[in-house]
């Protein structure tokens, strides 16, 4: 197979990303758990994100259609002020930290993102928004680590920060045996702020 041939589909989602200082704050809180639970599949800190719409596998040719409407709606939304707070698990297998702050603004932004994506003809599972950052996943058969870590981080109360950019993200999920990696396809300043497009 020719290595230069791009894949016919790409796994895509639209998200916000905490700034480095917010990620550093949470990483410091998690440091003891990194040491006591090295067997857990920890997400890379640089990949932490708040998913607004998960589109799944879409044709690569569809991605350019998403850019103009997402750019327009990013410009029209003011940056919500958010904070990372607390911790919990999904099904004892996935560790997360919660999101607090301007949640009404966040829900409106997510609704507009989903409307824009549907307007491009992309069908996806429109699940209710549960704002969170996924931090780690348990290995098969491990039913206790996530609850232990969540309990240790439950009191985390991060400082507020403005979500400055809307990110269209692609991932290599399922394409290799290694860890999942994410990359920005493009990002747009919220509220019409300045900054590079990627």
Coordinates of C-alpha atoms in Angstrom, one line a residue:
X1 CA 0.0 0.0 0.0
X2 CA 1.2 3.5 -0.8
X3 CA 2.2 5.3 2.4
X4 CA 1.3 8.7 0.7
X5 CA -2.3 7.8 0.1
X6 CA -4.5 9.5 2.7
X7 CA -7.1 7.3 4.4
X8 CA -10.6 7.4 2.9
X9 CA -12.1 8.2 6.3
X10 CA -11.0 10.1 9.4
X11 CA -12.2 9.9 13.0
X12 CA -13.2 13.4 13.9
X13 CA -14.6 15.4 16.8
X14 CA -15.2 19.1 17.7
X15 CA -13.8 20.2 21.1
X16 CA -12.4 22.8 23.4
X17 CA -9.0 22.5 25.0
X18 CA -8.0 23.8 28.4
X19 CA -5.0 26.1 28.4
X20 CA -1.6 24.8 29.6
X21 CA -1.9 26.4 33.0
X22 CA -5.2 24.5 33.7
X23 CA -3.7 21.3 32.5
X24 CA -0.6 21.8 34.7
X25 CA -2.8 22.4 37.7
X26 CA -4.7 19.2 37.2
X27 CA -1.6 17.2 36.3
X28 CA 0.0 18.3 39.7
X29 CA -3.1 17.0 41.4
X30 CA -2.9 13.7 39.6
X31 CA 0.9 13.2 40.1
X32 CA 0.5 10.9 43.1
X33 CA -1.9 8.7 41.1
X34 CA 0.5 8.6 38.2
X35 CA 3.0 7.1 40.7
X36 CA 0.6 4.6 42.4
X37 CA -1.2 3.5 39.2
X38 CA 1.4 3.3 36.4
X39 CA -0.5 0.4 34.8
X40 CA -3.5 2.6 34.0
X41 CA -3.8 3.8 30.4
X42 CA -3.3 7.5 31.1
X43 CA -4.4 9.9 28.3
X44 CA -1.6 12.2 27.2
X45 CA -1.9 15.6 28.9
X46 CA -1.5 17.4 25.6
X47 CA -4.6 15.5 24.3
X48 CA -7.0 16.5 27.1
X49 CA -10.1 18.1 25.6
X50 CA -13.8 18.7 26.2
X51 CA -15.8 17.1 23.3
X52 CA -18.7 19.2 22.0
X53 CA -19.6 16.8 19.1
X54 CA -18.2 13.4 18.3
X55 CA -18.6 12.7 14.6
X56 CA -16.9 9.3 14.4
X57 CA -15.5 8.1 11.1
X58 CA -16.4 10.5 8.3
X59 CA -15.1 10.7 4.7
X60 CA -11.9 12.6 4.5
X61 CA -13.5 14.6 1.6
X62 CA -16.2 15.9 4.0
X63 CA -13.7 17.6 6.4
X64 CA -13.3 20.8 4.2
X65 CA -17.1 21.3 4.2
X66 CA -17.0 21.7 8.0
X67 CA -14.5 24.5 8.1
X68 CA -16.6 27.5 6.9
X69 CA -19.6 27.0 9.2
X70 CA -17.4 26.1 12.2
X71 CA -15.3 29.2 11.6
X72 CA -18.4 31.4 11.4
X73 CA -20.0 30.1 14.6
X74 CA -16.6 30.3 16.5
X75 CA -16.4 34.0 15.6
X76 CA -20.0 34.5 16.8
X77 CA -19.6 32.9 20.2
X78 CA -17.9 34.6 23.1
X79 CA -15.4 32.3 25.0
X80 CA -17.1 30.6 27.9
X81 CA -15.2 30.8 31.2
X82 CA -14.7 27.2 32.4
X83 CA -12.9 25.4 35.3
X84 CA -11.9 21.8 35.8
X85 CA -13.5 20.4 38.9
X86 CA -13.9 17.1 40.8
X87 CA -13.6 13.6 39.4
X88 CA -15.6 10.5 38.7
X89 CA -15.8 7.4 36.6
X90 CA -17.9 6.0 33.8
X91 CA -18.7 2.3 34.4
X92 CA -15.7 2.0 36.7
X93 CA -13.5 1.9 33.6
X94 CA -13.1 5.6 32.5
X95 CA -11.7 8.3 34.8
X96 CA -12.8 11.9 34.2
X97 CA -12.7 15.3 35.7
X98 CA -15.7 17.6 35.5
X99 CA -16.2 21.0 33.9
X100 CA -17.8 23.9 35.7
X101 CA -18.3 27.6 34.9
X102 CA -20.3 29.1 32.1
X103 CA -22.2 25.9 31.4
X104 CA -25.2 27.5 29.6
X105 CA -22.7 29.1 27.2
X106 CA -21.0 25.8 26.7
X107 CA -24.3 24.0 26.0
X108 CA -25.3 26.7 23.5
X109 CA -21.9 26.4 21.7
X110 CA -22.2 22.6 21.6
X111 CA -25.8 22.9 20.2
X112 CA -24.6 25.3 17.5
X113 CA -21.7 23.1 16.6
X114 CA -24.0 20.1 16.2
X115 CA -26.4 22.1 14.1
X116 CA -23.6 23.3 11.8
X117 CA -22.3 19.7 11.4
X118 CA -25.7 18.4 10.6
X119 CA -26.1 21.2 8.1
X120 CA -23.0 19.8 6.3
X121 CA -24.8 16.5 5.9
X122 CA -22.8 14.6 8.5
X123 CA -24.9 12.1 10.4
X124 CA -23.6 11.3 13.9
X125 CA -24.9 10.0 17.3
X126 CA -26.2 13.2 19.0
X127 CA -25.7 12.2 22.6
X128 CA -26.5 14.7 25.4
X129 CA -23.5 16.8 26.3
X130 CA -21.8 15.7 29.6
X131 CA -18.9 18.2 29.8
X132 CA -15.8 16.4 31.1
X133 CA -12.1 15.6 30.3
X134 CA -11.3 11.9 30.0
X135 CA -8.1 11.3 32.0
X136 CA -7.5 7.5 31.9
X137 CA -8.9 4.1 31.1
X138 CA -8.6 1.0 33.1
X139 CA -7.0 -2.1 31.7
X140 CA -9.2 -5.1 31.1
X141 CA -10.1 -6.8 34.4
X142 CA -9.2 -3.8 36.5
X143 CA -12.4 -2.7 38.3
X144 CA -10.9 -0.8 41.2
X145 CA -8.2 1.7 40.0
X146 CA -10.5 4.3 38.5
X147 CA -12.7 4.6 41.6
X148 CA -9.5 4.8 43.8
X149 CA -8.1 7.6 41.7
X150 CA -11.4 9.5 41.4
X151 CA -11.8 9.5 45.2
X152 CA -8.3 11.0 45.5
X153 CA -9.1 13.8 43.0
X154 CA -12.7 14.4 44.0
X155 CA -11.9 17.6 45.8
X156 CA -10.0 19.2 42.9
X157 CA -11.1 22.7 42.2
X158 CA -9.3 24.4 39.3
X159 CA -9.1 28.0 38.5
X160 CA -11.3 29.5 35.8
X161 CA -10.0 30.1 32.3
X162 CA -11.5 31.3 29.0
X163 CA -12.0 28.6 26.3
X164 CA -10.3 30.6 23.5
X165 CA -10.5 28.3 20.5
X166 CA -12.8 25.8 18.9
X167 CA -10.9 22.8 17.6
X168 CA -11.7 20.4 14.8
X169 CA -9.7 17.3 15.8
X170 CA -8.7 14.1 14.1
X171 CA -7.5 10.9 15.7
X172 CA -5.7 7.7 14.7
X173 CA -8.1 5.6 16.9
X174 CA -8.2 2.0 15.6
X175 CA -5.5 2.6 13.0
X176 CA -2.6 1.2 15.0
X177 CA -1.9 -0.9 18.1
X178 CA -0.2 2.0 19.9
X179 CA -1.8 4.8 22.0
X180 CA -4.5 7.1 20.5
X181 CA -3.1 10.3 19.3
X182 CA -5.0 13.5 18.4
X183 CA -4.1 16.3 16.0
X184 CA -5.8 19.6 15.3
X185 CA -7.1 19.6 11.8
X186 CA -8.0 23.3 12.3
X187 CA -8.8 25.7 15.2
X188 CA -10.7 29.0 15.3
X189 CA -10.6 31.8 17.9
X190 CA -13.9 32.1 19.7
X191 CA -15.4 35.6 19.7
X192 CA -13.4 36.7 16.6
X193 CA -10.1 36.9 18.5
X194 CA -6.8 36.8 16.7
X195 CA -4.4 33.9 16.3
X196 CA -3.2 31.4 13.8
X197 CA -5.6 29.0 12.2
X198 CA -4.0 25.9 13.5

